[in-house]
CSV table of N, CA and C in Angstrom, one decimal:
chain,number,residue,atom,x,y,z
L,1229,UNK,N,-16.6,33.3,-60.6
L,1229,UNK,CA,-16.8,34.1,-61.7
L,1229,UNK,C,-18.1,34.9,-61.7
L,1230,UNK,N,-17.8,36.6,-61.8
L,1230,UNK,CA,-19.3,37.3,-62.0
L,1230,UNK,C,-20.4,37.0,-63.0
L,1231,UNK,N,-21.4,36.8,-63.2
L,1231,UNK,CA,-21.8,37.1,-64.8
L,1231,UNK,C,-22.3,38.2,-64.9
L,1232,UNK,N,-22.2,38.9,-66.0
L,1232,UNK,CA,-22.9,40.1,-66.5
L,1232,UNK,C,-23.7,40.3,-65.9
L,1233,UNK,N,-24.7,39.4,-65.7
L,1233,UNK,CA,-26.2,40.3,-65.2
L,1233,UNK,C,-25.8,40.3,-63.8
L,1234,UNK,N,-25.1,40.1,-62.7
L,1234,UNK,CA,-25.0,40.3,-61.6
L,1234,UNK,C,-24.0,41.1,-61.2
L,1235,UNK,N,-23.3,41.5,-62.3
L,1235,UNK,CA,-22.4,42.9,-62.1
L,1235,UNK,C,-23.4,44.2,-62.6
L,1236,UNK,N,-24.3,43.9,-63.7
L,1236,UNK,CA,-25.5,45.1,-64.0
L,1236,UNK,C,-26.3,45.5,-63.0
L,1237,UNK,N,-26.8,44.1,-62.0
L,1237,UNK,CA,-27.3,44.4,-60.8
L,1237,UNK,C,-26.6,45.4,-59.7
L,1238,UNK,N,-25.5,44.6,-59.7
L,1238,UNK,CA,-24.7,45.5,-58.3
L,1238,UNK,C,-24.1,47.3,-59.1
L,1239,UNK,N,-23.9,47.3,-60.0
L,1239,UNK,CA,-23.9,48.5,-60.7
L,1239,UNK,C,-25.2,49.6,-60.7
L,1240,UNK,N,-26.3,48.6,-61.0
L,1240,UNK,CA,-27.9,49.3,-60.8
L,1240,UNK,C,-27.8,49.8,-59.1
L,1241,UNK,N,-27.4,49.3,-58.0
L,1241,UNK,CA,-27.5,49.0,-56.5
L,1241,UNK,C,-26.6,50.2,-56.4
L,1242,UNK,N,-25.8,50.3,-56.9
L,1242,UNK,CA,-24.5,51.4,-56.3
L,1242,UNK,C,-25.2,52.7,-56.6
L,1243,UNK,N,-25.9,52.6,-57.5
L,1243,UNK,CA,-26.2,54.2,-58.3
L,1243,UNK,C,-27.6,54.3,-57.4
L,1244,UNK,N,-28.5,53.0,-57.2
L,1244,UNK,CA,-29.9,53.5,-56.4
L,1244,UNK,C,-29.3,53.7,-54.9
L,1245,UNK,N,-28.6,53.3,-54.6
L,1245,UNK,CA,-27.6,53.9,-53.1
L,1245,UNK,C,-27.8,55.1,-52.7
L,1246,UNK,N,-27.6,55.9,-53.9
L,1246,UNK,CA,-27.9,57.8,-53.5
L,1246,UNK,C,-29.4,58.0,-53.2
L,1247,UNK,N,-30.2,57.1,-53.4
L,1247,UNK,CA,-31.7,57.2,-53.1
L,1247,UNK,C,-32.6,58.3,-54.7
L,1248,UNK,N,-31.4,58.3,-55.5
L,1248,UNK,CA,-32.3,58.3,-56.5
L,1248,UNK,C,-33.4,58.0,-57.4
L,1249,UNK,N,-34.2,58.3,-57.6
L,1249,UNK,CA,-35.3,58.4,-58.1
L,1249,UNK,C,-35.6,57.1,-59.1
L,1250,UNK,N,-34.3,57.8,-60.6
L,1250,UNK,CA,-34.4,57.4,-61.7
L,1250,UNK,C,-33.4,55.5,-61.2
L,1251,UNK,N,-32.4,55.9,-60.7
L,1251,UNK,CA,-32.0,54.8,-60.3
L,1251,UNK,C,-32.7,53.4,-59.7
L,1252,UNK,N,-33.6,54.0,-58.6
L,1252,UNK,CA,-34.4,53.1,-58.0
L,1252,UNK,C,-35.5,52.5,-59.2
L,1253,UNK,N,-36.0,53.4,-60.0
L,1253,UNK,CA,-37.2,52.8,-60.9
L,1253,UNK,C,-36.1,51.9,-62.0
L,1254,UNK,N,-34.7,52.1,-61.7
L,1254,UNK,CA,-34.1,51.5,-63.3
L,1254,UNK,C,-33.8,50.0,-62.2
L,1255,UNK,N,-33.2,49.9,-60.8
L,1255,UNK,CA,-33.1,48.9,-60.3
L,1255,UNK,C,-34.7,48.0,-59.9
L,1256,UNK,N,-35.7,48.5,-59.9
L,1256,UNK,CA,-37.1,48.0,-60.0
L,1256,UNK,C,-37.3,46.6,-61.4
L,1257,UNK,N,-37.0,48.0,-62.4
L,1257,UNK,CA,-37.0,47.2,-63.7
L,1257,UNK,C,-35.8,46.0,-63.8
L,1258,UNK,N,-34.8,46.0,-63.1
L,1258,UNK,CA,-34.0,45.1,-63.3
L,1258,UNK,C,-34.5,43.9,-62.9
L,1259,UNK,N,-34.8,44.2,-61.8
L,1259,UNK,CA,-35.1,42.6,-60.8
L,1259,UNK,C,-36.5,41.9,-61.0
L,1260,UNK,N,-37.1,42.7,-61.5
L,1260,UNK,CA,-39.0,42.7,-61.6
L,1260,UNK,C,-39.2,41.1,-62.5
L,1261,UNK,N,-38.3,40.8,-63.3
L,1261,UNK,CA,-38.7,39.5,-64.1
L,1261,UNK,C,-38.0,38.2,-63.3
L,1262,UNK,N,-36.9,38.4,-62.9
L,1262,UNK,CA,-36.5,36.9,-62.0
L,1262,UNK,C,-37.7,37.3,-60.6
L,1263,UNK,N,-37.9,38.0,-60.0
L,1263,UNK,CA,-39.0,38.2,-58.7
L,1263,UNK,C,-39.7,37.8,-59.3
L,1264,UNK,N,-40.4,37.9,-60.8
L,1264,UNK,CA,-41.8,37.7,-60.8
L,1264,UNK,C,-41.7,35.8,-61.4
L,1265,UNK,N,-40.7,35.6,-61.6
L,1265,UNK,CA,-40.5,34.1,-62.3
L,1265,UNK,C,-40.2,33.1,-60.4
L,1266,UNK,N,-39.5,33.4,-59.7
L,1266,UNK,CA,-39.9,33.1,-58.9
L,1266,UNK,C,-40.7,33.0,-58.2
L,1267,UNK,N,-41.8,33.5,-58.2
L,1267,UNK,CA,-42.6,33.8,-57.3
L,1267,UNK,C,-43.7,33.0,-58.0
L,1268,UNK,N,-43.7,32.8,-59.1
L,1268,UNK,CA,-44.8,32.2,-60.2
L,1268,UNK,C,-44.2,31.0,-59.9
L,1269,UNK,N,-43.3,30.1,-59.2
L,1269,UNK,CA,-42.8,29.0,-59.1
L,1269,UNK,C,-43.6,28.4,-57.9
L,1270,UNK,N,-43.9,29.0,-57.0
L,1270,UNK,CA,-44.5,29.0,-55.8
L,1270,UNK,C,-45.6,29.3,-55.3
L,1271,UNK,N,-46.5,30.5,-56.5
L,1271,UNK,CA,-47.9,31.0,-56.1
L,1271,UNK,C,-48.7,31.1,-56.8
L,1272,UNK,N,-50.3,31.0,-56.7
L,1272,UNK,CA,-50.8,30.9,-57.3
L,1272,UNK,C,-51.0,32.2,-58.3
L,1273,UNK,N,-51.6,31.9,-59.3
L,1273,UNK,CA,-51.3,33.6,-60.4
L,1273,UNK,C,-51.8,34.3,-60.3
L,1274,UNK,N,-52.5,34.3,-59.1
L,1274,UNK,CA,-53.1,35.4,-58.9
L,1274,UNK,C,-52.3,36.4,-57.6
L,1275,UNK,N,-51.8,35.3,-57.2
L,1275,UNK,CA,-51.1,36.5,-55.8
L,1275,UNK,C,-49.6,36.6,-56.7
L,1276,UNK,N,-49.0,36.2,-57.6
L,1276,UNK,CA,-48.1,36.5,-58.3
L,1276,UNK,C,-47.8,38.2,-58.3
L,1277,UNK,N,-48.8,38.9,-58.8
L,1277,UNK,CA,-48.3,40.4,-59.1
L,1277,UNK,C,-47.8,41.0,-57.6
L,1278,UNK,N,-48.9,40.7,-56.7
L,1278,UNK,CA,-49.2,41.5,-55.6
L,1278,UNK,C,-47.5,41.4,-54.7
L,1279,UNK,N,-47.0,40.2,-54.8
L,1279,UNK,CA,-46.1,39.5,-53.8
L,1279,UNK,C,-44.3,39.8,-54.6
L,1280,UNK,N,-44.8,40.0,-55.8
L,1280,UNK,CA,-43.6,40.5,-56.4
L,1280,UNK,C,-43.6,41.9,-56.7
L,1281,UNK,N,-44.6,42.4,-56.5
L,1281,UNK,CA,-44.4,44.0,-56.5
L,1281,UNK,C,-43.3,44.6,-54.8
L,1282,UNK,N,-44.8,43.3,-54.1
L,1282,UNK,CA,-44.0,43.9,-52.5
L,1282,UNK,C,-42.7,43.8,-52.9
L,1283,UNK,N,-42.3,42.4,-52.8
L,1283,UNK,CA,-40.4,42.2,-52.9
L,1283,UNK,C,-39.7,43.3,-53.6
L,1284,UNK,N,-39.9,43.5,-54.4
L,1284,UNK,CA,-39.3,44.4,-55.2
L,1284,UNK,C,-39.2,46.1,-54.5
L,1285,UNK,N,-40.1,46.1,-54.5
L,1285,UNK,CA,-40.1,47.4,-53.3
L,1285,UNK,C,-39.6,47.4,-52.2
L,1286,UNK,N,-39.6,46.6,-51.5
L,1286,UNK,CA,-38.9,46.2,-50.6
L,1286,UNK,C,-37.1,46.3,-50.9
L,1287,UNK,N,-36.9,45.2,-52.0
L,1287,UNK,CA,-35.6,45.3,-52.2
L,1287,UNK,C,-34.9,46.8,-52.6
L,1288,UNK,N,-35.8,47.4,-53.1
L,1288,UNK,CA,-35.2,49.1,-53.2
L,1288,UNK,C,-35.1,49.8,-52.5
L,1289,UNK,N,-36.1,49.8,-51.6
L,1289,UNK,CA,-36.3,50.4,-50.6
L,1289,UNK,C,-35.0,50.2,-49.5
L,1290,UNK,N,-34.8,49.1,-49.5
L,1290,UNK,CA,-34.1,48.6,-48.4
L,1290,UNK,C,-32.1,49.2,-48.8
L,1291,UNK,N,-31.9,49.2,-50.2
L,1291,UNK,CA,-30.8,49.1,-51.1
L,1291,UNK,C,-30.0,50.6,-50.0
L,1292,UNK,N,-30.9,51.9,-50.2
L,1292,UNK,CA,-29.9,53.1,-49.6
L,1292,UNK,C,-29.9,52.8,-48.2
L,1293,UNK,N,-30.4,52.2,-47.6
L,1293,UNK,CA,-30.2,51.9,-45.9
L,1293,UNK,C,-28.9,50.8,-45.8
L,1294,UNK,N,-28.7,50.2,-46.9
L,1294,UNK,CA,-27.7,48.3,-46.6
L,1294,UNK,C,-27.2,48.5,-45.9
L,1295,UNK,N,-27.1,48.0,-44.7
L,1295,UNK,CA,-25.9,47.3,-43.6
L,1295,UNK,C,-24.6,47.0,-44.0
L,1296,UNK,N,-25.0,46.3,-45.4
L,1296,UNK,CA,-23.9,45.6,-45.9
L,1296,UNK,C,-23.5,45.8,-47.1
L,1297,UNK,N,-23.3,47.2,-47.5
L,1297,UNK,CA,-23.6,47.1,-48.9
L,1297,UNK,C,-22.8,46.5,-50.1
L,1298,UNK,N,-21.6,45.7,-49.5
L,1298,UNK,CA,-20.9,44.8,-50.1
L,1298,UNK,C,-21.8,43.1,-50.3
L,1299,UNK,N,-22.8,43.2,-49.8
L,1299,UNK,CA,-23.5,41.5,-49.8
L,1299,UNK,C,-24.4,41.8,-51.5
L,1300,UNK,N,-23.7,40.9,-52.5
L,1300,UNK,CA,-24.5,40.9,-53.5
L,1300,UNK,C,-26.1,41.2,-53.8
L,1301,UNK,N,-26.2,41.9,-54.6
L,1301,UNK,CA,-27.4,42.1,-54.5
L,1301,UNK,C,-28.9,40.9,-54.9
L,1302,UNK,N,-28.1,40.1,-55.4
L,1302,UNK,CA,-28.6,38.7,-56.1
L,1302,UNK,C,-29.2,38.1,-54.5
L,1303,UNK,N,-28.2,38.2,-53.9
L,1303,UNK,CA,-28.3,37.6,-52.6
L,1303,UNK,C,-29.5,37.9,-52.1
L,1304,UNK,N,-29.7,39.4,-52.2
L,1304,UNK,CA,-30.9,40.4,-50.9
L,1304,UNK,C,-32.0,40.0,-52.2
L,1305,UNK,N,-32.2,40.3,-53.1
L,1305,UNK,CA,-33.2,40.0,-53.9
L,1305,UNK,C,-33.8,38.2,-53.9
L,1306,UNK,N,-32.9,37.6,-53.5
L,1306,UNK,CA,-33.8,35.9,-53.3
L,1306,UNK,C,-34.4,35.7,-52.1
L,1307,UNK,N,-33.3,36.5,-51.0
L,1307,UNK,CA,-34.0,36.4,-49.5
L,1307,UNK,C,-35.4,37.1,-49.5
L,1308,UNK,N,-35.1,38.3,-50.1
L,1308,UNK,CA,-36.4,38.8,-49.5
L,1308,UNK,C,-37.2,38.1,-50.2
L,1309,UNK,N,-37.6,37.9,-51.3
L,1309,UNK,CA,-38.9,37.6,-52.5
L,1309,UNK,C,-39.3,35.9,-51.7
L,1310,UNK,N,-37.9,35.4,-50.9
L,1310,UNK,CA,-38.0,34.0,-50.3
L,1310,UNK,C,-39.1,34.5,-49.3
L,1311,UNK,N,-38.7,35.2,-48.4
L,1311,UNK,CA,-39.9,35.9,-47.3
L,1311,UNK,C,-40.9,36.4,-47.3
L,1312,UNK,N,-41.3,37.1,-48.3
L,1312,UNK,CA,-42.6,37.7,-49.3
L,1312,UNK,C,-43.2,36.3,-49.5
L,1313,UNK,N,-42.6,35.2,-50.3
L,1313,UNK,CA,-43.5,34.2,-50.6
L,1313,UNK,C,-43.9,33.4,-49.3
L,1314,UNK,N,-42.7,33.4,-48.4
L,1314,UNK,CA,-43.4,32.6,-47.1
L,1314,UNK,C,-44.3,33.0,-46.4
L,1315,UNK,N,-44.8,34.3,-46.4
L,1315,UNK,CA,-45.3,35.3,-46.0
L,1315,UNK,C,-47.5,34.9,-46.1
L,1316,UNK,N,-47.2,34.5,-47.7
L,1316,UNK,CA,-48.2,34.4,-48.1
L,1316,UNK,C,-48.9,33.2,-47.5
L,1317,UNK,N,-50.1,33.3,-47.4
L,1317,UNK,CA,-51.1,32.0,-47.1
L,1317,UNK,C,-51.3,30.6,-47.9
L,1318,UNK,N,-51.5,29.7,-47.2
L,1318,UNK,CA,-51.6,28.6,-48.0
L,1318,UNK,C,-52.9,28.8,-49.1
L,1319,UNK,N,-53.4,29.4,-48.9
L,1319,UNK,CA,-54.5,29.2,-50.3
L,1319,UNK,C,-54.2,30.4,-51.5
L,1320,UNK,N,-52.6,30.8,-51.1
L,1320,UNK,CA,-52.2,31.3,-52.4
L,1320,UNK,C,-51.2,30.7,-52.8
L,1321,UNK,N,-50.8,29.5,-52.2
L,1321,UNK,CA,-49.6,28.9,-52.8
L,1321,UNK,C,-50.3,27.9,-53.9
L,1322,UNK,N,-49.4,27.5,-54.5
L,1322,UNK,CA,-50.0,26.6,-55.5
L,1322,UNK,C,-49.0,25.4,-55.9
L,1323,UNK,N,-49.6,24.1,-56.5
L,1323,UNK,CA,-48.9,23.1,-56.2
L,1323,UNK,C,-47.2,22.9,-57.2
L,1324,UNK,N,-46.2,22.4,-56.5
L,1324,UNK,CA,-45.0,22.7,-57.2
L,1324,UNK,C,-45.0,21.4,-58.2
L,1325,UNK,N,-44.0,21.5,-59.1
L,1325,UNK,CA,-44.5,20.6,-60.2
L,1325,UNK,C,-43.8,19.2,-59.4
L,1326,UNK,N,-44.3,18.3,-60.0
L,1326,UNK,CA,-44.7,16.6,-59.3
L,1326,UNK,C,-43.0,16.5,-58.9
L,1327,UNK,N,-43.0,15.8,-57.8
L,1327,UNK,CA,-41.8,15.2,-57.3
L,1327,UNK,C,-41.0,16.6,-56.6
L,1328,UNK,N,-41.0,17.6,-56.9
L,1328,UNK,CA,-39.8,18.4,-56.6
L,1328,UNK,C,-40.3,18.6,-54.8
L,1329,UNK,N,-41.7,18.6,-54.3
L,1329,UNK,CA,-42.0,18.8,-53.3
L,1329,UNK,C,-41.7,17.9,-52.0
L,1330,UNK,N,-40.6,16.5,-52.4
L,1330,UNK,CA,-40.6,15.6,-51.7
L,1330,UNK,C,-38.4,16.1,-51.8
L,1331,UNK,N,-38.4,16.8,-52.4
L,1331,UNK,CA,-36.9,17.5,-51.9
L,1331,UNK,C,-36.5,17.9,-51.0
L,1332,UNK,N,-35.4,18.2,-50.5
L,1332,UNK,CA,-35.0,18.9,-49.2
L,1332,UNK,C,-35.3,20.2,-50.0
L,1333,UNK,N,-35.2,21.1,-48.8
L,1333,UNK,CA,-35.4,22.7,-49.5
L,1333,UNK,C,-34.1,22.8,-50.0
L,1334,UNK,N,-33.1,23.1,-49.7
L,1334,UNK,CA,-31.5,23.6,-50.4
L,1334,UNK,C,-32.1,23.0,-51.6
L,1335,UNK,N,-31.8,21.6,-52.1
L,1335,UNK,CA,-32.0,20.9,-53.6
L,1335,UNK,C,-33.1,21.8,-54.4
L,1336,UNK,N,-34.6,21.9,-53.7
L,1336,UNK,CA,-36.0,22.4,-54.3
L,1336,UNK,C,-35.3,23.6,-55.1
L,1337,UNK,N,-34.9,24.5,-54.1
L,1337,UNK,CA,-34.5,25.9,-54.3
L,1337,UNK,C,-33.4,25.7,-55.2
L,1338,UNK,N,-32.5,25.3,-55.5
L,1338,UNK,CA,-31.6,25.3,-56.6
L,1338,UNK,C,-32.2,24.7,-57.7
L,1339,UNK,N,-33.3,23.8,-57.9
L,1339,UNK,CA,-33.5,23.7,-59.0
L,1339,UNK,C,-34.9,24.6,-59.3
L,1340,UNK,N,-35.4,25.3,-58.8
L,1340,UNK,CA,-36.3,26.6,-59.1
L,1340,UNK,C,-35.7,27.8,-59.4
L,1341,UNK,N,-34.3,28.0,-59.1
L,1341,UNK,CA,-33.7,29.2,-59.5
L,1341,UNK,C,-32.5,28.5,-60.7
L,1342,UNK,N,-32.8,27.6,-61.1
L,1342,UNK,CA,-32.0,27.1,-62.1
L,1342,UNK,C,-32.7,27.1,-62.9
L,1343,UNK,N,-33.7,26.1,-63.1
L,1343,UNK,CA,-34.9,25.8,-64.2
L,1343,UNK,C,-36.1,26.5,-64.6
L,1344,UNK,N,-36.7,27.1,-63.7
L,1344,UNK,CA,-37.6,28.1,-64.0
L,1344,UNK,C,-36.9,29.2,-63.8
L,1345,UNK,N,-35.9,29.9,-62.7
L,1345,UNK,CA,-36.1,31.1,-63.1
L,1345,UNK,C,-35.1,31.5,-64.2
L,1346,UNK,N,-34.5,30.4,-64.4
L,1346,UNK,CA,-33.2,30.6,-65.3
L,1346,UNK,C,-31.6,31.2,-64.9
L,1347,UNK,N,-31.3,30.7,-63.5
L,1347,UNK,CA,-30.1,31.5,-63.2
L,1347,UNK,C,-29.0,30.6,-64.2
L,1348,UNK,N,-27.8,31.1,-63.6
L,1348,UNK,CA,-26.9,29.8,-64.0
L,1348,UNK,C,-26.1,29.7,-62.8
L,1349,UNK,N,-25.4,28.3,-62.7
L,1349,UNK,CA,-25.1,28.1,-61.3
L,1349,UNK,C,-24.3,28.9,-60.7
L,1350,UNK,N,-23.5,29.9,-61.3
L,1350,UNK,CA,-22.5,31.1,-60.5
L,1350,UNK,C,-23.8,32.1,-60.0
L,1351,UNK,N,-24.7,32.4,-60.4
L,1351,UNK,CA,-26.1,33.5,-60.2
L,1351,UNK,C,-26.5,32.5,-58.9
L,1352,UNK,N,-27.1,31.1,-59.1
L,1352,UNK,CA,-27.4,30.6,-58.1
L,1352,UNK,C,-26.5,30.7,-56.7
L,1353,UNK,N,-25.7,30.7,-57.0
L,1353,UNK,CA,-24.8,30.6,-55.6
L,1353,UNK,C,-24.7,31.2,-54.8
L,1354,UNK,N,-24.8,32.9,-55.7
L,1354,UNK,CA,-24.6,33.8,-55.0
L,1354,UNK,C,-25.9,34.1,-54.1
L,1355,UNK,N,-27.2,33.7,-55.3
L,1355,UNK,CA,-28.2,34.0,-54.6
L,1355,UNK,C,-28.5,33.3,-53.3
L,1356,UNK,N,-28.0,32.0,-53.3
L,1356,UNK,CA,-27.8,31.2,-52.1
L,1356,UNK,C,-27.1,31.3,-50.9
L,1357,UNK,N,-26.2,32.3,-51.4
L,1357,UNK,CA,-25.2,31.8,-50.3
L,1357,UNK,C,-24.3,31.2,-50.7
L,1358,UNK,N,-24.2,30.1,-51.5
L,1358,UNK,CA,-23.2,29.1,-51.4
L,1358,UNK,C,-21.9,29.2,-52.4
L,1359,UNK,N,-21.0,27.9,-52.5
L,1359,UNK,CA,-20.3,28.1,-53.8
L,1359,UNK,C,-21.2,27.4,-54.8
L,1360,UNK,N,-20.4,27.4,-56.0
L,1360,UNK,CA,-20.6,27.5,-57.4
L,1360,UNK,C,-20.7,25.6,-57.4
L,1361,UNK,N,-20.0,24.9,-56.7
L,1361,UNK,CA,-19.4,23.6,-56.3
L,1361,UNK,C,-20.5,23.2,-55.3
L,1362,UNK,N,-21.3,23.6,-54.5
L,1362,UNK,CA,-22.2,23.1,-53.8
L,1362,UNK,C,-23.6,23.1,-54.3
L,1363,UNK,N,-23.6,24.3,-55.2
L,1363,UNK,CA,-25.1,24.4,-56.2
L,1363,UNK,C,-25.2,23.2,-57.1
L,1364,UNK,N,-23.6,23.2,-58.0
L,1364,UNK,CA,-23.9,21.7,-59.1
L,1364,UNK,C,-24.3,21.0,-58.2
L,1365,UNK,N,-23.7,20.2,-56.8
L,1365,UNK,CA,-24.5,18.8,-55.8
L,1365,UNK,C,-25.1,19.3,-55.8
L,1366,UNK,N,-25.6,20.0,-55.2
L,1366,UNK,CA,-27.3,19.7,-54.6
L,1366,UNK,C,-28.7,19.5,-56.1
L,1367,UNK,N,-27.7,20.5,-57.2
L,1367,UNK,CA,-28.7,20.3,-58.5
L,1367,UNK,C,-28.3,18.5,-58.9
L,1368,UNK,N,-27.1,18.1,-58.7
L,1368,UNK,CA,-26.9,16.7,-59.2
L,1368,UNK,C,-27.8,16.1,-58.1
L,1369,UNK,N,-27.9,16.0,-57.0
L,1369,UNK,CA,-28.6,15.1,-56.0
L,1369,UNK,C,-30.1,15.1,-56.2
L,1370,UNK,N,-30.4,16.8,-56.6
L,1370,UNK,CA,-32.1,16.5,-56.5
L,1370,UNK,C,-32.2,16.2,-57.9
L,1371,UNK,N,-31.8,16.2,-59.2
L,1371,UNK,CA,-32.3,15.4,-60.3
L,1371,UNK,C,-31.6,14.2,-59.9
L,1372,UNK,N,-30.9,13.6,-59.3
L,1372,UNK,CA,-30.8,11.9,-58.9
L,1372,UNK,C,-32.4,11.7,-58.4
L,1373,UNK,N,-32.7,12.2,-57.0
L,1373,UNK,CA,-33.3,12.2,-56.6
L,1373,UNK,C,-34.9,12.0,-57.4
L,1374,UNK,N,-35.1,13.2,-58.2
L,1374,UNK,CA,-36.1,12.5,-59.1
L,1374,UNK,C,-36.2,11.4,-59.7
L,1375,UNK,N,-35.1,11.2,-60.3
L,1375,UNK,CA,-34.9,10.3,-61.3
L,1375,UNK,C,-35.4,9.0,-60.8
L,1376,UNK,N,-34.8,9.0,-59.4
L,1376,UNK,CA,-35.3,7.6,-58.8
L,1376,UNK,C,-36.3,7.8,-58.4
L,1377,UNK,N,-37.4,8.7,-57.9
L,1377,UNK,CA,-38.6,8.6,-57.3
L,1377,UNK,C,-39.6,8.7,-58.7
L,1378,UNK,N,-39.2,8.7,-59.9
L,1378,UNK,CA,-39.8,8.7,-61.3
L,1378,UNK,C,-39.8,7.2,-61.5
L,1379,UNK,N,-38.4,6.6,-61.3
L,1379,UNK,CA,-38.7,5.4,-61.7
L,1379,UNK,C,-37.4,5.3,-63.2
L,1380,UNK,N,-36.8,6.3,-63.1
L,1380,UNK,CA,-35.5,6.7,-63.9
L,1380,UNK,C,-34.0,6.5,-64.3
């Protein structure tokens, strides 16, 4: 199942396709608040603006060239802002909230685009990669997983 916001996205993608101007700055504004909520999950607040401006740009930039232009757009917008952040130095990352950093990455990542950035699990999936069925485990496994390394 699509949600609204990820059909608004691929709708904003179709129209910056032509390399439009107005399109591009309306797809900018679309993605600019989950980039910048991700990225604030991971970096310190001060490299926050800088690291989500690149992604973003990036992701528009990249939009009239796609290879693929059927691959969700949810999708290209997590990888890159994923790469942008890996990108950056350890003395701009900043520490993830207690416990989540002893996760596998799959788990970490579903529960930062679940809880902080606010997807919902059909958004998550797509952004992942995965199904809708493999985001609930791995969100059920890493809050197990807390729960017991809390003492829960």
């Amino acid at each position: 199942m699509r949600s609204p916001q990820h059909d608004s996205l691929d709708r904003l993608a179709a129209a910056a396709r032509s390399g439009n101007a107005a399109s591009m700055a309306g797809l900018y504004l679309a993605i600019r608040p989950m980039v910048v909520q991700r990225a604030r999950a991971e970096l310190d607040p001060a490299a926050v603006e800088s690291v989500a401006d690149a992604a973003c740009c990036a992701v528009v930039n990249s939009v009239p060239d796609r290879s693929a232009p059927d691959e969700p757009l949810l999708h290209l917008v997590y990888s890159t802002t994923s790469r942008m952040i890996a990108r950056t130095g350890a003395e701009s990352r900043t520490r993830l909230p207690a416990g989540i950093d002893v996760l596998p990455e799959r788990e970490r990542e579903v529960l930062i685009l679940r809880v902080i950035v606010g997807l919902d699990a059909d958004d998550t999936a797509i952004a992942l990669g995965n199904t809708r069925s493999q985001v609930l485990l791995a969100q059920y496994r890493a809050l197990r997983t807390l729960g017991v390394s809390r003492g829960g």
